[in-house]
CSV table of C-alpha atoms and ligand atoms in Angstrom, one decimal:
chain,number,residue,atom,x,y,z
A,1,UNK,CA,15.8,-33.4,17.2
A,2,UNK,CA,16.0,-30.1,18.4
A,3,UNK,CA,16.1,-26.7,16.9
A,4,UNK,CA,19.4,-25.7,15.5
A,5,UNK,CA,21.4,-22.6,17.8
A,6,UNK,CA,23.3,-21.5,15.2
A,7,UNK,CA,22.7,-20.4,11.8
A,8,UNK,CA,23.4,-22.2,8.7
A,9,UNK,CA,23.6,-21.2,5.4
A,10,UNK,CA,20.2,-21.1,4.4
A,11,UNK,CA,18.6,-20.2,7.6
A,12,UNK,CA,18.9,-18.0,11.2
A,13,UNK,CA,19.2,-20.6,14.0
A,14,UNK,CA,16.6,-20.3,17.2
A,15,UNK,CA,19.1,-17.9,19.3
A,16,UNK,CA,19.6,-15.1,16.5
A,17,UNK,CA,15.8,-15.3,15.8
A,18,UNK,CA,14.9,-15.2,19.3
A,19,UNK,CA,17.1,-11.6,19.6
A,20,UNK,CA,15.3,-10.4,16.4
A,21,UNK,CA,12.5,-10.5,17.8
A,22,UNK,CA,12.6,-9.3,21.2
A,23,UNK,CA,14.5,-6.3,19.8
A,24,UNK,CA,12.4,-5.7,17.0
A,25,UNK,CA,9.3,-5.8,19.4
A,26,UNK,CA,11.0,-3.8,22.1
A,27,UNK,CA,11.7,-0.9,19.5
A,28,UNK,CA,8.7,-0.8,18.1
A,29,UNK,CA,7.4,-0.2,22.1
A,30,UNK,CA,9.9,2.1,22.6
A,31,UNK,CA,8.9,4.5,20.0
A,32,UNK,CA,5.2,4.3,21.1
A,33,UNK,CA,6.3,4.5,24.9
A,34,UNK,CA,9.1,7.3,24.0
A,35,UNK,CA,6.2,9.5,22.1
A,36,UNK,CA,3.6,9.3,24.7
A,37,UNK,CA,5.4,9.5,27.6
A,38,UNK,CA,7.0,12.6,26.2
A,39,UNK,CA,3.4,14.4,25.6
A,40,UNK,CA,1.9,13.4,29.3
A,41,UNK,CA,1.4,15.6,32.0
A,42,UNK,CA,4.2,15.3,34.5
A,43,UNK,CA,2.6,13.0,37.0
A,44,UNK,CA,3.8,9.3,38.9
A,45,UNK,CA,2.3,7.3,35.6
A,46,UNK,CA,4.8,9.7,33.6
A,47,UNK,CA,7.8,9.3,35.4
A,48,UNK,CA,7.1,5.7,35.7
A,49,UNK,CA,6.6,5.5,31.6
A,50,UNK,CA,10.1,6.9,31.6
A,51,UNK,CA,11.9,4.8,33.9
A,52,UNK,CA,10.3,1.5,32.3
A,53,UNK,CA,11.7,3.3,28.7
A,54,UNK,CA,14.5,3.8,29.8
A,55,UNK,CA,14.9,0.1,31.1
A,56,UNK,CA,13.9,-1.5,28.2
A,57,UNK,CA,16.0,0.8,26.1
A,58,UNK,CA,19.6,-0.4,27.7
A,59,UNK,CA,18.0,-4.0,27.6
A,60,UNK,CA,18.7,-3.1,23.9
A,61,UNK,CA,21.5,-1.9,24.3
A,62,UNK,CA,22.9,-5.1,26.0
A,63,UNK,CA,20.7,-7.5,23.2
A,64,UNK,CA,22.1,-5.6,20.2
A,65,UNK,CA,25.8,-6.1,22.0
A,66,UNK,CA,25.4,-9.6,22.2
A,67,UNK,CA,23.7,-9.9,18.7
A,68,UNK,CA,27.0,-8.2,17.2
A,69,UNK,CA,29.0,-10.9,19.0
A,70,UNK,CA,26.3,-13.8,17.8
A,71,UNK,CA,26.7,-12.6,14.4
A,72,UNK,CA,30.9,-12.8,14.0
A,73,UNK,CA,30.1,-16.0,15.4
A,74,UNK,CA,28.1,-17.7,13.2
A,75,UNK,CA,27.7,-17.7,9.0
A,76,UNK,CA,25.2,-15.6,7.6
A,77,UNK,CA,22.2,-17.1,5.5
A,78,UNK,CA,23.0,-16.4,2.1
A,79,UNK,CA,19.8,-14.2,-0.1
A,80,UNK,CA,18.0,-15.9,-3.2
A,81,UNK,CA,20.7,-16.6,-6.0
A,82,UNK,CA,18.7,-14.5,-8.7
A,83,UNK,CA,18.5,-11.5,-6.1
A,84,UNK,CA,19.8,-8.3,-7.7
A,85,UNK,CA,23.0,-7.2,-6.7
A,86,UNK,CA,21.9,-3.8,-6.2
A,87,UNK,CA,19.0,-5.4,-3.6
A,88,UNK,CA,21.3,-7.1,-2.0
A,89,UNK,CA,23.1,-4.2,-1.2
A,90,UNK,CA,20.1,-2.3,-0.2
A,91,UNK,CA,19.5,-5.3,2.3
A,92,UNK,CA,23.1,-5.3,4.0
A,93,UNK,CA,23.1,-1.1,3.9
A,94,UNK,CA,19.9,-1.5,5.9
A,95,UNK,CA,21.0,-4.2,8.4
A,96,UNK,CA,24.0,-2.5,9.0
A,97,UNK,CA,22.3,0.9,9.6
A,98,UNK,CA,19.7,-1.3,11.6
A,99,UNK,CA,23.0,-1.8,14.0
A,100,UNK,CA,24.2,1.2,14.0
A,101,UNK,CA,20.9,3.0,15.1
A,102,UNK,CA,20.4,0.3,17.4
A,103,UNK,CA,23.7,1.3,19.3
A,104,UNK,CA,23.2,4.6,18.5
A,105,UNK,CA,19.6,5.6,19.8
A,106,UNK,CA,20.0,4.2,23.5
A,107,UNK,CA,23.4,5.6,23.9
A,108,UNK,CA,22.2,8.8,22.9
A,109,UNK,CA,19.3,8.0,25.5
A,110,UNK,CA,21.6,7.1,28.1
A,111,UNK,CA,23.8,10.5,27.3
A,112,UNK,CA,20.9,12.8,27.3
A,113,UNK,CA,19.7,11.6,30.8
A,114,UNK,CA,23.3,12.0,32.1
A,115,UNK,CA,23.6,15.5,30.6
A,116,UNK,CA,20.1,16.7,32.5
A,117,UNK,CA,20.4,19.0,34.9
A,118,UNK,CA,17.1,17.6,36.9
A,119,UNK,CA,20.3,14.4,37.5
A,120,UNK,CA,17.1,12.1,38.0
A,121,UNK,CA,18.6,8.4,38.2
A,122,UNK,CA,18.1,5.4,36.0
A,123,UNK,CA,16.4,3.0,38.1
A,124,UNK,CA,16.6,-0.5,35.7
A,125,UNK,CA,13.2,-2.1,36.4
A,126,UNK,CA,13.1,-0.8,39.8
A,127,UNK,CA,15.9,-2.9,40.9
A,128,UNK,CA,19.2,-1.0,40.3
A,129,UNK,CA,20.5,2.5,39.4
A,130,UNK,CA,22.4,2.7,35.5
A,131,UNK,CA,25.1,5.3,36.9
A,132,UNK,CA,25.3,8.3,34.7
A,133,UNK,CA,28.0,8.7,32.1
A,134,UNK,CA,30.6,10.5,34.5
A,135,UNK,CA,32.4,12.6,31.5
A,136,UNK,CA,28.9,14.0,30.6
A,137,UNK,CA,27.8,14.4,34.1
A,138,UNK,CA,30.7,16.3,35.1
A,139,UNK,CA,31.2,18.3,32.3
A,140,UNK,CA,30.6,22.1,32.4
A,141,UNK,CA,28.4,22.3,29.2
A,142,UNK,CA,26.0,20.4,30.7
A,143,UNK,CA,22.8,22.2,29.0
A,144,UNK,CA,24.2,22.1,25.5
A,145,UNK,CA,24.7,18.5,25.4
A,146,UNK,CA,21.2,17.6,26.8
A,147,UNK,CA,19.7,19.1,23.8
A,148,UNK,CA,22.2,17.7,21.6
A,149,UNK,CA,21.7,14.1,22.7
A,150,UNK,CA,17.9,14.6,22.9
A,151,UNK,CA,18.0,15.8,19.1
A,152,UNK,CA,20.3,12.2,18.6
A,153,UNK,CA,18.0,10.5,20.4
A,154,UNK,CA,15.0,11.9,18.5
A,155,UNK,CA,16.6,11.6,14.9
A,156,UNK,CA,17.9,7.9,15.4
A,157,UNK,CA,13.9,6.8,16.7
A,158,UNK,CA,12.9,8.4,13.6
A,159,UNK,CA,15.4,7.0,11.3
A,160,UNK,CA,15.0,3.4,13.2
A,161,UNK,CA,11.4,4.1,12.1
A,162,UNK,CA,12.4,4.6,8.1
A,163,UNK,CA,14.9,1.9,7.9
A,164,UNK,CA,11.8,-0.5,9.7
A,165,UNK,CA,8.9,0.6,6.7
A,166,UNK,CA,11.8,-0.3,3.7
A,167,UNK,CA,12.8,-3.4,6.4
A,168,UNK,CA,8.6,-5.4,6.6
A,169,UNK,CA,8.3,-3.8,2.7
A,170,UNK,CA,10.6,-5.6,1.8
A,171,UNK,CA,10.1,-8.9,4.0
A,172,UNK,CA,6.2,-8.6,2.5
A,173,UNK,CA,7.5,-8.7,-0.9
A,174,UNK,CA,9.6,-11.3,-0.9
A,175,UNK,CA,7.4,-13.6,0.7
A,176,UNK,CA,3.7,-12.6,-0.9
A,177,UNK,CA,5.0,-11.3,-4.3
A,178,UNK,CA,8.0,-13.8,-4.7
A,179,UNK,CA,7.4,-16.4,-2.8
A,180,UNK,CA,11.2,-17.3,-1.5
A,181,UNK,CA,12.4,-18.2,1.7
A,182,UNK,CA,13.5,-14.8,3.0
A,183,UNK,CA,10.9,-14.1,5.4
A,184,UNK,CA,10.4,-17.9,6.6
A,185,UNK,CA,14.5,-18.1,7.6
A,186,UNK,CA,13.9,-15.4,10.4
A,187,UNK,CA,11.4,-17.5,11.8
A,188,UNK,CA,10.9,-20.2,13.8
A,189,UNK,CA,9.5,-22.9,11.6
A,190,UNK,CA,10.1,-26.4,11.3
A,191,UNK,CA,12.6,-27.7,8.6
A,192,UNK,CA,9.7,-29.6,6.8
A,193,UNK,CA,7.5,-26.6,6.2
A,194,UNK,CA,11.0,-24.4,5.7
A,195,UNK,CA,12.5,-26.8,2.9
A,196,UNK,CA,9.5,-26.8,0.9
A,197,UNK,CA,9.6,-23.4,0.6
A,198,UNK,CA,13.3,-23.3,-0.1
A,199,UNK,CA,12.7,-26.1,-2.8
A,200,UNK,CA,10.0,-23.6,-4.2
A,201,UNK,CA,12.6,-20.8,-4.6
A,202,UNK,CA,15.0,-22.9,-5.9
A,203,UNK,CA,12.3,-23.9,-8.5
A,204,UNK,CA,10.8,-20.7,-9.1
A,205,UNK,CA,14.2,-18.8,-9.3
A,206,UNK,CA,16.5,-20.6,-11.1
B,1,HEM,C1,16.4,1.6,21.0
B,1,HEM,C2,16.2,2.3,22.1
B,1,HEM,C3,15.3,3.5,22.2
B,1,HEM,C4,14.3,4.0,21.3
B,1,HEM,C5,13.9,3.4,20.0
B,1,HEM,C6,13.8,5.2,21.9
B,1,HEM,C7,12.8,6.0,21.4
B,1,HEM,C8,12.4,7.2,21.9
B,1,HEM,C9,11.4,8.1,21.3
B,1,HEM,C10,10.7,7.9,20.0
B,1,HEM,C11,11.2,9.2,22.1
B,1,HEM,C12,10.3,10.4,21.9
B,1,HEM,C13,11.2,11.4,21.3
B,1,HEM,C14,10.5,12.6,20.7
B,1,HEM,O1,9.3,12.5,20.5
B,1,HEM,O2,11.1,13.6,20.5
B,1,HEM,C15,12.1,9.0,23.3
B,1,HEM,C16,12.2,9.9,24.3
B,1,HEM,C17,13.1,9.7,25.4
B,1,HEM,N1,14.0,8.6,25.6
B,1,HEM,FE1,14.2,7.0,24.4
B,1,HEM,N2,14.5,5.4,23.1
B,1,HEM,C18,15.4,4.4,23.3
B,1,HEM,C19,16.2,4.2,24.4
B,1,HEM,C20,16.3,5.1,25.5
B,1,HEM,C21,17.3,5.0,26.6
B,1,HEM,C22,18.3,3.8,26.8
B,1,HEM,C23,17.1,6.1,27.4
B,1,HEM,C24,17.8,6.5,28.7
B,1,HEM,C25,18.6,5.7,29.4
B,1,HEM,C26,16.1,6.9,26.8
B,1,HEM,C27,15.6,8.1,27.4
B,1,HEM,C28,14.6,8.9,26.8
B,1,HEM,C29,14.1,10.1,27.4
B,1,HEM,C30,14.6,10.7,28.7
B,1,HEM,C31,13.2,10.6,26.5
B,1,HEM,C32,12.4,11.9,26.6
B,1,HEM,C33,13.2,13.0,25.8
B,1,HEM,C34,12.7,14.3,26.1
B,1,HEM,O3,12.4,14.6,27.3
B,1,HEM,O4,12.8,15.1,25.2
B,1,HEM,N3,15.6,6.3,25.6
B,1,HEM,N4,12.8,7.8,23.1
B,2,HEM,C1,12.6,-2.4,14.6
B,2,HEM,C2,12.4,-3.6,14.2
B,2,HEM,C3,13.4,-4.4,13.5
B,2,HEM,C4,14.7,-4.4,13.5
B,2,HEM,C5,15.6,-3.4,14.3
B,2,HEM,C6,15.2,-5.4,12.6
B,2,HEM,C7,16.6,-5.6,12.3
B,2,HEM,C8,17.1,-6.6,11.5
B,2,HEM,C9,18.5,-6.9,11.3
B,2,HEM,C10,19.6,-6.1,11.9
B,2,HEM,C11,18.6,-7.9,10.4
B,2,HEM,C12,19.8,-8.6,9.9
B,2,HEM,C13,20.2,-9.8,10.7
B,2,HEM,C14,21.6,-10.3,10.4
B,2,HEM,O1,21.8,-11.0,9.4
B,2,HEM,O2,22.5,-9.9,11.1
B,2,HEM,C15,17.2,-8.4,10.1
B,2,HEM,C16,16.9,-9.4,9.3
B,2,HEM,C17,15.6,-9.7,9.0
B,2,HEM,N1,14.4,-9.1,9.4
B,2,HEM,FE1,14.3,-7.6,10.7
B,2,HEM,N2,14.2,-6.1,12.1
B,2,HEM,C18,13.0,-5.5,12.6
B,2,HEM,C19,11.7,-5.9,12.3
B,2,HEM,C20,11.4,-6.9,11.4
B,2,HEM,C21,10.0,-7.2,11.0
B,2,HEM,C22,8.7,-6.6,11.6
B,2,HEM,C23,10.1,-8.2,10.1
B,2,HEM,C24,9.0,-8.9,9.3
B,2,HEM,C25,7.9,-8.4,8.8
B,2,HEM,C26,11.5,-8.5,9.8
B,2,HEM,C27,12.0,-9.5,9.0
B,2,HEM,C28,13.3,-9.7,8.8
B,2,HEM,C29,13.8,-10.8,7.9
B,2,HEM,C30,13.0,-11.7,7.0
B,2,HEM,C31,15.2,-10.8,8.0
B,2,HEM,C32,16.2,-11.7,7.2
B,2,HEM,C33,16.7,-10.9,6.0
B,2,HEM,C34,17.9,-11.5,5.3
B,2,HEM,O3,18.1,-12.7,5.4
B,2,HEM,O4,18.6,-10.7,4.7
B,2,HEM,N3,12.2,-7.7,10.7
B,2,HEM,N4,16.3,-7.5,10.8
């Protein structure tokens, strides 16, 4: 029998784990990549770090887009019953600022390059050009807005970067310190080694 697709109640199915994932490993590369690149001299391996950011950053653009959409679609795992309420707000305050940022940070990417007067294209793994944002391009403010978006851009990698230490903290806790299935439903086990764990929460927790 094959992996599930979709989620169930007690666990993400394959597809929403598989866009965790790749997102959550793309972002973390993109703030490394973003920070160097940034710092370099400006030279062919520079403007080459920037167009392979920039590529990777509107693939999550398009993978948080279809996440969204994945997520009205299916039901949402439900947290350990003795889970605090306050936690459990903490945990839906962060996934939804997760998506937010995640919209937020390549937009403001996608602005700021749109806004620059150097007007160098967006060539999407060297196979075709992301036009610019026409409003932004055209508009007659051009300079002010560059800096603008940059500073968006800039404070919503950093604030990706906060949400993401409380985000593994708390991952690490629950699965080292309590010992529930919170960690092991975001990833692709198999349902023998993921009900005993579940049957160990239920046992531990209630
Ligand atoms: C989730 C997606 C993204 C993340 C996490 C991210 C992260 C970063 C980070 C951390 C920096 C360094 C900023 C600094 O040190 O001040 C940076 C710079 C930059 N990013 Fe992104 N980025 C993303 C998407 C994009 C996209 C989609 C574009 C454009 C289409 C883009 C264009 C740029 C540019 C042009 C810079 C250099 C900024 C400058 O010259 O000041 N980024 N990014
Ligand atoms: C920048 C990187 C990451 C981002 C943007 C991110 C984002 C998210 C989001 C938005 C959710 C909510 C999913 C939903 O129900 O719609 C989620 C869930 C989860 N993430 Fe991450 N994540 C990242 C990295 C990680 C890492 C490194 C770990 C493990 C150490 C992790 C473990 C989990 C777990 C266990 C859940 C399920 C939590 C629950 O059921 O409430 N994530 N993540």
């Amino acid at each position: 029998m094959g992996r599930r697709m979709m989620n169930d109640d007690t666990r993400y199915g394959i597809v929403a784990i598989v866009l965790h994932w790749l997102i959550a490993i793309s972002v973390i590369g993109l703030y490394a990549v973003g920070t160097i690149m940034e710092d370099m001299k400006p030279s062919l391996q520079q403007f080459e770090l920037y167009q392979l950011h920039k590529s990777f950053g509107i693939c999550v653009l398009l993978l948080t887009a279809l996440r969204l959409v994945w997520r009205l679609a299916n039901p949402q795992p439900s947290l350990p019953p003795k889970m605090p309420g306050w936690q459990k707000m903490a945990a839906k305050a962060t996934h939804w600022g997760f998506y937010a940022l995640l919209l937020a940070a390549p937009l403001a990417g996608w602005a700021m390059v749109s806004a620059s007067s150097l007007n160098i294209p967006t060539v999407i793994f060297g196979l075709f050009t992301l036009p610019h944002i026409e409003v932004i391009a055209a508009s007659t403010d051009k300079q002010m807005m560059e800096g603008l978006f940059e500073d968006l851009h800039g404070l919503a990698a950093d604030s990706l970067l906060v949400l993401l230490v409380a985000h593994v903290g708390a991952a690490l806790y629950h699965h080292i310190k309590l010992h529930d299935s919170v960690l092991l439903k975001m990833l692709p086990l198999s349902e023998a080694a993921f009900q005993e764990r579940l049957e160990n929460e239920r046992k531990t927790h209630s």
